[in-house]
PDB file of C-alpha atoms in Angstrom:
ATOM      1  CA  ASP A  14      -0.044  -0.107  -0.143  1.00  0.00           C
ATOM      2  CA  ALA A  15       1.050   3.643  -0.596  1.00  0.00           C
ATOM      3  CA  LYS A  16       2.322   5.383   2.457  1.00  0.00           C
ATOM      4  CA  THR A  17       0.597   8.320   4.064  1.00  0.00           C
ATOM      5  CA  THR A  18       1.786  11.159   5.890  1.00  0.00           C
ATOM      6  CA  GLN A  19      -0.369  13.160   8.285  1.00  0.00           C
ATOM      7  CA  PRO A  20       0.287  15.836  11.113  1.00  0.00           C
ATOM      8  CA  PRO A  21       0.565  14.162  14.426  1.00  0.00           C
ATOM      9  CA  SER A  22      -1.820  16.599  15.972  1.00  0.00           C
ATOM     10  CA  MET A  23      -4.265  19.296  15.265  1.00  0.00           C
ATOM     11  CA  ASP A  24      -6.579  21.576  17.308  1.00  0.00           C
ATOM     12  CA  CYS A  25      -9.875  22.809  16.286  1.00  0.00           C
ATOM     13  CA  ALA A  26     -12.466  25.195  17.933  1.00  0.00           C
ATOM     14  CA  GLU A  27     -15.876  23.703  18.632  1.00  0.00           C
ATOM     15  CA  GLY A  28     -18.279  24.707  15.809  1.00  0.00           C
ATOM     16  CA  ARG A  29     -15.617  25.448  13.367  1.00  0.00           C
ATOM     17  CA  ALA A  30     -14.608  23.328  10.422  1.00  0.00           C
ATOM     18  CA  ALA A  31     -11.752  20.815  11.004  1.00  0.00           C
ATOM     19  CA  ASN A  32      -9.675  20.223   7.991  1.00  0.00           C
ATOM     20  CA  LEU A  33      -7.377  17.346   8.314  1.00  0.00           C
ATOM     21  CA  PRO A  34      -4.687  16.959   5.543  1.00  0.00           C
ATOM     22  CA  CYS A  35      -3.066  13.757   4.265  1.00  0.00           C
ATOM     23  CA  ASN A  36      -0.322  13.343   1.839  1.00  0.00           C
ATOM     24  CA  HIS A  37      -0.047  10.249  -0.343  1.00  0.00           C
ATOM     25  CA  SER A  38       2.310  11.221  -3.105  1.00  0.00           C
ATOM     26  CA  THR A  39       3.062   7.502  -4.178  1.00  0.00           C
ATOM     27  CA  ILE A  40      -0.592   6.507  -4.687  1.00  0.00           C
ATOM     28  CA  SER A  41      -1.471   4.445  -7.688  1.00  0.00           C
ATOM     29  CA  GLY A  42      -4.306   4.679  -9.989  1.00  0.00           C
ATOM     30  CA  ASN A  43      -6.565   2.008  -8.570  1.00  0.00           C
ATOM     31  CA  GLU A  44      -5.918   2.731  -4.913  1.00  0.00           C
ATOM     32  CA  TYR A  45      -8.768   4.283  -2.761  1.00  0.00           C
ATOM     33  CA  VAL A  46      -8.276   6.801   0.019  1.00  0.00           C
ATOM     34  CA  TYR A  47     -10.000   5.821   3.330  1.00  0.00           C
ATOM     35  CA  TRP A  48     -10.538   7.536   6.447  1.00  0.00           C
ATOM     36  CA  TYR A  49     -11.280   6.108   9.854  1.00  0.00           C
ATOM     37  CA  ARG A  50     -11.121   7.486  13.235  1.00  0.00           C
ATOM     38  CA  GLN A  51     -10.616   6.127  16.636  1.00  0.00           C
ATOM     39  CA  ILE A  52     -12.079   7.675  19.891  1.00  0.00           C
ATOM     40  CA  HIS A  53      -9.861   6.761  22.857  1.00  0.00           C
ATOM     41  CA  SER A  54      -9.848   3.168  23.573  1.00  0.00           C
ATOM     42  CA  GLN A  55     -12.681   2.264  21.118  1.00  0.00           C
ATOM     43  CA  GLY A  56     -12.746   0.525  17.850  1.00  0.00           C
ATOM     44  CA  PRO A  57     -11.997   2.442  14.750  1.00  0.00           C
ATOM     45  CA  GLN A  58     -14.954   3.992  12.965  1.00  0.00           C
ATOM     46  CA  TYR A  59     -15.284   4.319   9.228  1.00  0.00           C
ATOM     47  CA  ILE A  60     -15.814   7.837   8.014  1.00  0.00           C
ATOM     48  CA  ILE A  61     -15.491   8.100   4.288  1.00  0.00           C
ATOM     49  CA  HIS A  62     -13.564   6.879   1.288  1.00  0.00           C
ATOM     50  CA  GLY A  63     -13.095   8.110  -2.207  1.00  0.00           C
ATOM     51  CA  LEU A  64     -10.911   7.318  -5.459  1.00  0.00           C
ATOM     52  CA  LYS A  65     -10.649  10.752  -7.429  1.00  0.00           C
ATOM     53  CA  ASN A  66     -13.880  12.573  -7.076  1.00  0.00           C
ATOM     54  CA  ASN A  67     -14.715  14.483  -3.948  1.00  0.00           C
ATOM     55  CA  GLU A  68     -17.177  12.775  -1.582  1.00  0.00           C
ATOM     56  CA  THR A  69     -19.704  13.852   1.112  1.00  0.00           C
ATOM     57  CA  ASN A  70     -21.625  11.881   3.602  1.00  0.00           C
ATOM     58  CA  GLU A  71     -23.420  12.673   6.815  1.00  0.00           C
ATOM     59  CA  MET A  72     -20.099  12.604   8.656  1.00  0.00           C
ATOM     60  CA  ALA A  73     -17.728  14.488   6.558  1.00  0.00           C
ATOM     61  CA  SER A  74     -16.397  15.607   3.183  1.00  0.00           C
ATOM     62  CA  LEU A  75     -13.400  14.177   1.453  1.00  0.00           C
ATOM     63  CA  ILE A  76     -11.514  16.374  -1.103  1.00  0.00           C
ATOM     64  CA  ILE A  77      -9.011  14.710  -3.216  1.00  0.00           C
ATOM     65  CA  THR A  78      -6.590  16.857  -5.257  1.00  0.00           C
ATOM     66  CA  GLU A  79      -6.638  16.497  -9.034  1.00  0.00           C
ATOM     67  CA  ASP A  80      -3.337  14.567  -9.143  1.00  0.00           C
ATOM     68  CA  ARG A  81      -4.568  12.423  -6.129  1.00  0.00           C
ATOM     69  CA  LYS A  82      -1.274  13.052  -4.288  1.00  0.00           C
ATOM     70  CA  SER A  83      -2.997  14.528  -1.308  1.00  0.00           C
ATOM     71  CA  SER A  84      -6.477  14.849   0.255  1.00  0.00           C
ATOM     72  CA  THR A  85      -8.276  16.671   3.048  1.00  0.00           C
ATOM     73  CA  LEU A  86     -10.911  15.305   5.343  1.00  0.00           C
ATOM     74  CA  ILE A  87     -13.324  18.040   6.502  1.00  0.00           C
ATOM     75  CA  LEU A  88     -15.703  17.907   9.439  1.00  0.00           C
ATOM     76  CA  PRO A  89     -17.856  20.825   8.758  1.00  0.00           C
ATOM     77  CA  HIS A  90     -18.838  21.757  12.397  1.00  0.00           C
ATOM     78  CA  ALA A  91     -16.620  20.002  14.788  1.00  0.00           C
ATOM     79  CA  THR A  92     -18.039  19.099  18.251  1.00  0.00           C
ATOM     80  CA  LEU A  93     -16.103  17.806  21.331  1.00  0.00           C
ATOM     81  CA  ARG A  94     -17.280  14.191  20.318  1.00  0.00           C
ATOM     82  CA  ASP A  95     -15.098  14.503  17.276  1.00  0.00           C
ATOM     83  CA  THR A  96     -11.987  14.493  19.343  1.00  0.00           C
ATOM     84  CA  ALA A  97     -10.267  11.452  18.219  1.00  0.00           C
ATOM     85  CA  VAL A  98      -7.210   9.994  16.156  1.00  0.00           C
ATOM     86  CA  TYR A  99      -7.885  10.263  12.478  1.00  0.00           C
ATOM     87  CA  TYR A 100      -6.289   7.834  10.020  1.00  0.00           C
ATOM     88  CA  CYS A 101      -5.872   8.274   6.375  1.00  0.00           C
ATOM     89  CA  ILE A 102      -5.249   5.042   4.576  1.00  0.00           C
ATOM     90  CA  VAL A 103      -4.501   4.287   0.991  1.00  0.00           C
ATOM     91  CA  ARG A 104      -5.858   0.876  -0.040  1.00  0.00           C
ATOM     92  CA  GLY A 105      -5.123  -1.185  -3.010  1.00  0.00           C
ATOM     93  CA  VAL A 106      -3.886  -4.556  -3.747  1.00  0.00           C
ATOM     94  CA  SER A 107      -0.218  -5.005  -2.710  1.00  0.00           C
ATOM     95  CA  GLY A 108       2.496  -6.666  -4.516  1.00  0.00           C
ATOM     96  CA  ALA A 109       1.940  -9.659  -2.169  1.00  0.00           C
ATOM     97  CA  GLY A 110      -1.697  -9.781  -3.127  1.00  0.00           C
ATOM     98  CA  SER A 111      -2.766  -8.345   0.196  1.00  0.00           C
ATOM     99  CA  TYR A 112      -5.736  -6.049   0.223  1.00  0.00           C
ATOM    100  CA  GLN A 113      -5.918  -4.926   3.779  1.00  0.00           C
ATOM    101  CA  LEU A 114      -6.199  -1.631   5.850  1.00  0.00           C
ATOM    102  CA  THR A 115      -2.700  -0.528   6.996  1.00  0.00           C
ATOM    103  CA  PHE A 116      -3.022   1.947   9.927  1.00  0.00           C
ATOM    104  CA  GLY A 117      -0.383   4.522  10.358  1.00  0.00           C
ATOM    105  CA  LYS A 118      -0.115   6.960  13.439  1.00  0.00           C
ATOM    106  CA  GLY A 119      -2.789   9.166  12.268  1.00  0.00           C
ATOM    107  CA  THR A 120      -3.654  12.790  13.476  1.00  0.00           C
ATOM    108  CA  LYS A 121      -4.862  13.397  16.988  1.00  0.00           C
ATOM    109  CA  LEU A 122      -7.687  16.025  16.648  1.00  0.00           C
ATOM    110  CA  SER A 123      -8.539  17.925  19.778  1.00  0.00           C
ATOM    111  CA  VAL A 124     -11.791  19.899  19.601  1.00  0.00           C
ATOM    112  CA  ILE A 125     -11.504  22.757  21.927  1.00  0.00           C
ATOM    113  CA  PRO A 126     -14.700  24.276  23.730  1.00  0.00           C
TER     114      PRO A 126
ATOM    115  CA  GLU B  18     -23.180   0.347  17.856  1.00  0.00           C
ATOM    116  CA  THR B  19     -21.427  -1.225  14.657  1.00  0.00           C
ATOM    117  CA  GLY B  20     -22.988  -4.548  14.588  1.00  0.00           C
ATOM    118  CA  VAL B  21     -19.759  -6.308  15.747  1.00  0.00           C
ATOM    119  CA  THR B  22     -19.582  -7.285  19.441  1.00  0.00           C
ATOM    120  CA  GLN B  23     -16.644  -8.582  21.435  1.00  0.00           C
ATOM    121  CA  THR B  24     -16.439 -10.412  24.693  1.00  0.00           C
ATOM    122  CA  PRO B  25     -15.031 -10.003  27.205  1.00  0.00           C
ATOM    123  CA  ARG B  26     -14.445  -6.236  27.162  1.00  0.00           C
ATOM    124  CA  HIS B  27     -11.606  -6.654  29.582  1.00  0.00           C
ATOM    125  CA  LEU B  28      -9.439  -9.590  30.585  1.00  0.00           C
ATOM    126  CA  VAL B  29      -6.774 -10.093  33.057  1.00  0.00           C
ATOM    127  CA  MET B  30      -4.672 -13.351  32.779  1.00  0.00           C
ATOM    128  CA  GLY B  31      -1.579 -14.896  33.843  1.00  0.00           C
ATOM    129  CA  MET B  32       1.155 -16.293  31.551  1.00  0.00           C
ATOM    130  CA  THR B  33       0.173 -19.916  32.201  1.00  0.00           C
ATOM    131  CA  ASN B  34      -3.537 -19.402  31.438  1.00  0.00           C
ATOM    132  CA  LYS B  35      -5.592 -20.246  28.549  1.00  0.00           C
ATOM    133  CA  LYS B  36      -8.449 -18.012  27.403  1.00  0.00           C
ATOM    134  CA  SER B  37     -10.438 -17.131  24.412  1.00  0.00           C
ATOM    135  CA  LEU B  38     -11.740 -13.848  23.026  1.00  0.00           C
ATOM    136  CA  LYS B  39     -14.913 -14.025  21.094  1.00  0.00           C
ATOM    137  CA  CYS B  40     -16.211 -11.817  18.213  1.00  0.00           C
ATOM    138  CA  GLU B  41     -19.676 -11.809  16.525  1.00  0.00           C
ATOM    139  CA  GLN B  42     -20.979  -9.754  13.662  1.00  0.00           C
ATOM    140  CA  HIS B  43     -24.610  -9.306  13.034  1.00  0.00           C
ATOM    141  CA  LEU B  44     -24.002  -7.569   9.492  1.00  0.00           C
ATOM    142  CA  GLY B  45     -24.059 -10.575   7.123  1.00  0.00           C
ATOM    143  CA  HIS B  46     -20.413 -10.123   6.225  1.00  0.00           C
ATOM    144  CA  ASN B  47     -18.127 -12.582   4.723  1.00  0.00           C
ATOM    145  CA  ALA B  48     -14.805 -11.626   6.022  1.00  0.00           C
ATOM    146  CA  MET B  49     -13.552 -11.112   9.512  1.00  0.00           C
ATOM    147  CA  TYR B  50     -10.371  -9.811  11.021  1.00  0.00           C
ATOM    148  CA  TRP B  51      -8.319  -9.715  14.100  1.00  0.00           C
ATOM    149  CA  TYR B  52      -6.194  -6.695  14.875  1.00  0.00           C
ATOM    150  CA  LYS B  53      -3.714  -5.736  17.786  1.00  0.00           C
ATOM    151  CA  GLN B  54      -3.249  -2.454  19.107  1.00  0.00           C
ATOM    152  CA  SER B  55      -0.365  -2.035  21.597  1.00  0.00           C
ATOM    153  CA  ALA B  56       0.161   1.147  23.501  1.00  0.00           C
ATOM    154  CA  LYS B  57       1.523   4.052  21.359  1.00  0.00           C
ATOM    155  CA  LYS B  58       1.746   1.659  18.230  1.00  0.00           C
ATOM    156  CA  PRO B  59      -0.428   1.516  15.161  1.00  0.00           C
ATOM    157  CA  LEU B  60      -3.063  -1.117  14.779  1.00  0.00           C
ATOM    158  CA  GLU B  61      -1.458  -4.328  13.353  1.00  0.00           C
ATOM    159  CA  LEU B  62      -3.422  -6.734  11.407  1.00  0.00           C
ATOM    160  CA  MET B  63      -3.123 -10.378  12.730  1.00  0.00           C
ATOM    161  CA  PHE B  64      -5.450 -12.692  10.903  1.00  0.00           C
ATOM    162  CA  VAL B  65      -7.980 -12.532   8.129  1.00  0.00           C
ATOM    163  CA  TYR B  66     -10.801 -14.979   7.503  1.00  0.00           C
ATOM    164  CA  ASN B  67     -12.873 -15.058   4.298  1.00  0.00           C
ATOM    165  CA  PHE B  68     -15.821 -17.412   4.034  1.00  0.00           C
ATOM    166  CA  LYS B  69     -14.341 -18.962   7.139  1.00  0.00           C
ATOM    167  CA  GLU B  70     -11.077 -19.691   5.471  1.00  0.00           C
ATOM    168  CA  GLN B  71      -7.951 -18.075   6.859  1.00  0.00           C
ATOM    169  CA  THR B  72      -6.381 -16.028   4.147  1.00  0.00           C
ATOM    170  CA  GLU B  73      -3.797 -14.143   6.022  1.00  0.00           C
ATOM    171  CA  ASN B  74      -1.578 -14.580   9.024  1.00  0.00           C
ATOM    172  CA  ASN B  75       0.913 -11.784   9.498  1.00  0.00           C
ATOM    173  CA  SER B  76       3.670 -13.623  11.335  1.00  0.00           C
ATOM    174  CA  VAL B  77       1.689 -13.969  14.454  1.00  0.00           C
ATOM    175  CA  PRO B  78       3.184 -16.175  17.175  1.00  0.00           C
ATOM    176  CA  SER B  79       1.595 -19.529  17.680  1.00  0.00           C
ATOM    177  CA  ARG B  80       0.505 -18.635  21.086  1.00  0.00           C
ATOM    178  CA  PHE B  81      -2.371 -16.821  19.381  1.00  0.00           C
ATOM    179  CA  SER B  82      -4.624 -19.370  17.612  1.00  0.00           C
ATOM    180  CA  PRO B  83      -7.676 -18.089  15.683  1.00  0.00           C
ATOM    181  CA  GLU B  84     -10.839 -20.088  14.879  1.00  0.00           C
ATOM    182  CA  CYS B  85     -13.728 -19.093  12.589  1.00  0.00           C
ATOM    183  CA  PRO B  86     -16.448 -21.663  12.792  1.00  0.00           C
ATOM    184  CA  ASN B  87     -18.799 -19.865  10.566  1.00  0.00           C
ATOM    185  CA  SER B  88     -19.006 -16.364   8.848  1.00  0.00           C
ATOM    186  CA  SER B  89     -20.616 -14.798  11.902  1.00  0.00           C
ATOM    187  CA  HIS B  90     -18.215 -15.849  14.702  1.00  0.00           C
ATOM    188  CA  LEU B  91     -14.469 -15.511  15.177  1.00  0.00           C
ATOM    189  CA  PHE B  92     -12.380 -16.535  18.209  1.00  0.00           C
ATOM    190  CA  LEU B  93      -8.880 -15.851  19.457  1.00  0.00           C
ATOM    191  CA  HIS B  94      -7.608 -18.513  21.696  1.00  0.00           C
ATOM    192  CA  LEU B  95      -4.735 -17.532  23.818  1.00  0.00           C
ATOM    193  CA  HIS B  96      -2.141 -19.594  25.547  1.00  0.00           C
ATOM    194  CA  THR B  97       1.068 -18.995  27.427  1.00  0.00           C
ATOM    195  CA  LEU B  98       1.089 -15.288  26.563  1.00  0.00           C
ATOM    196  CA  GLN B  99       3.768 -12.974  27.611  1.00  0.00           C
ATOM    197  CA  PRO B 100       3.258  -9.487  29.318  1.00  0.00           C
ATOM    198  CA  GLU B 101       4.111  -7.840  25.919  1.00  0.00           C
ATOM    199  CA  ASP B 102       1.083  -9.262  24.536  1.00  0.00           C
ATOM    200  CA  SER B 103      -0.994  -6.906  26.530  1.00  0.00           C
ATOM    201  CA  ALA B 104      -2.873  -4.746  24.248  1.00  0.00           C
ATOM    202  CA  LEU B 105      -6.273  -3.827  22.681  1.00  0.00           C
ATOM    203  CA  TYR B 106      -7.537  -6.693  20.620  1.00  0.00           C
ATOM    204  CA  LEU B 107      -9.964  -5.612  17.988  1.00  0.00           C
ATOM    205  CA  CYS B 108     -12.094  -7.632  15.626  1.00  0.00           C
ATOM    206  CA  ALA B 109     -13.568  -6.343  12.411  1.00  0.00           C
ATOM    207  CA  SER B 110     -15.911  -7.570   9.684  1.00  0.00           C
ATOM    208  CA  SER B 111     -16.538  -6.661   6.019  1.00  0.00           C
ATOM    209  CA  GLN B 112     -18.261  -7.707   2.894  1.00  0.00           C
ATOM    210  CA  ASP B 113     -15.246  -8.622   0.921  1.00  0.00           C
ATOM    211  CA  ARG B 114     -15.772  -8.467  -3.038  1.00  0.00           C
ATOM    212  CA  VAL B 115     -12.091  -8.311  -4.121  1.00  0.00           C
ATOM    213  CA  SER B 116     -12.387 -11.387  -6.107  1.00  0.00           C
ATOM    214  CA  SER B 117     -15.019  -9.691  -8.277  1.00  0.00           C
ATOM    215  CA  GLY B 118     -12.760  -6.565  -8.689  1.00  0.00           C
ATOM    216  CA  ASP B 119     -14.531  -4.434  -6.033  1.00  0.00           C
ATOM    217  CA  LEU B 120     -11.927  -2.827  -3.749  1.00  0.00           C
ATOM    218  CA  THR B 121     -14.345  -0.775  -1.875  1.00  0.00           C
ATOM    219  CA  ASP B 122     -15.485  -3.055   1.172  1.00  0.00           C
ATOM    220  CA  THR B 123     -15.668  -1.043   4.568  1.00  0.00           C
ATOM    221  CA  GLN B 124     -14.568  -2.736   7.668  1.00  0.00           C
ATOM    222  CA  TYR B 125     -16.702  -2.348  10.804  1.00  0.00           C
ATOM    223  CA  PHE B 126     -14.858  -2.729  14.111  1.00  0.00           C
ATOM    224  CA  GLY B 127     -15.836  -4.023  17.331  1.00  0.00           C
ATOM    225  CA  PRO B 128     -15.153  -2.149  20.594  1.00  0.00           C
ATOM    226  CA  GLY B 129     -12.233  -4.424  21.443  1.00  0.00           C
ATOM    227  CA  THR B 130     -10.989  -6.556  24.255  1.00  0.00           C
ATOM    228  CA  ARG B 131      -8.416  -4.922  26.746  1.00  0.00           C
ATOM    229  CA  LEU B 132      -6.087  -7.625  27.487  1.00  0.00           C
ATOM    230  CA  THR B 133      -3.549  -7.427  30.439  1.00  0.00           C
ATOM    231  CA  VAL B 134      -1.079 -10.336  30.788  1.00  0.00           C
ATOM    232  CA  LEU B 135       0.463 -10.455  34.262  1.00  0.00           C
TER     233      LEU B 135
END
């Protein structure tokens, strides 16, 4: 799987938009960008995924650059419950034939009252 | 509530004990996974089962023994563990469609079992 680079931590004021960046400069054409989050000591929660078009669901929006080398997860109105570690994962079939999620260290988002 | 349950939620065991972790999914999925999350380390994939067949074993020590009797249940049998095996063990499930060229299955995770080995 392609590697991703995320800032280790970010702060966001409650009620403001949280924009979480992710670099994936070695992404291949058939690899998807997935976002999960993990609230302290709970199981990861799926947020959104995309290939090349921008995507939006009830939780967030995903903006993927035209060259697909980076993406941004947007939480439009952050709440205290959005405090979590956010993982950006690039997913495709590896050379070994594996097709599984590879979690990195993610971005620790702290929503401040 | 994701539709994936794990029991027990917390477990303390000695190095000579034998215990089992249980995972059940109520989503009708065909693939199930075990992950390990140690303190301050990323999640590590341990095992993958697809249609009850083990398809991946990421060099996991034999003191961890998975079992998948059907597509809804997954067990992780533990024996002679070490203190460094203390971690959060997470189960996940998905509807795997890779064989048909669809790479977009979403994994749903359970709440995890917090394991402490003394």
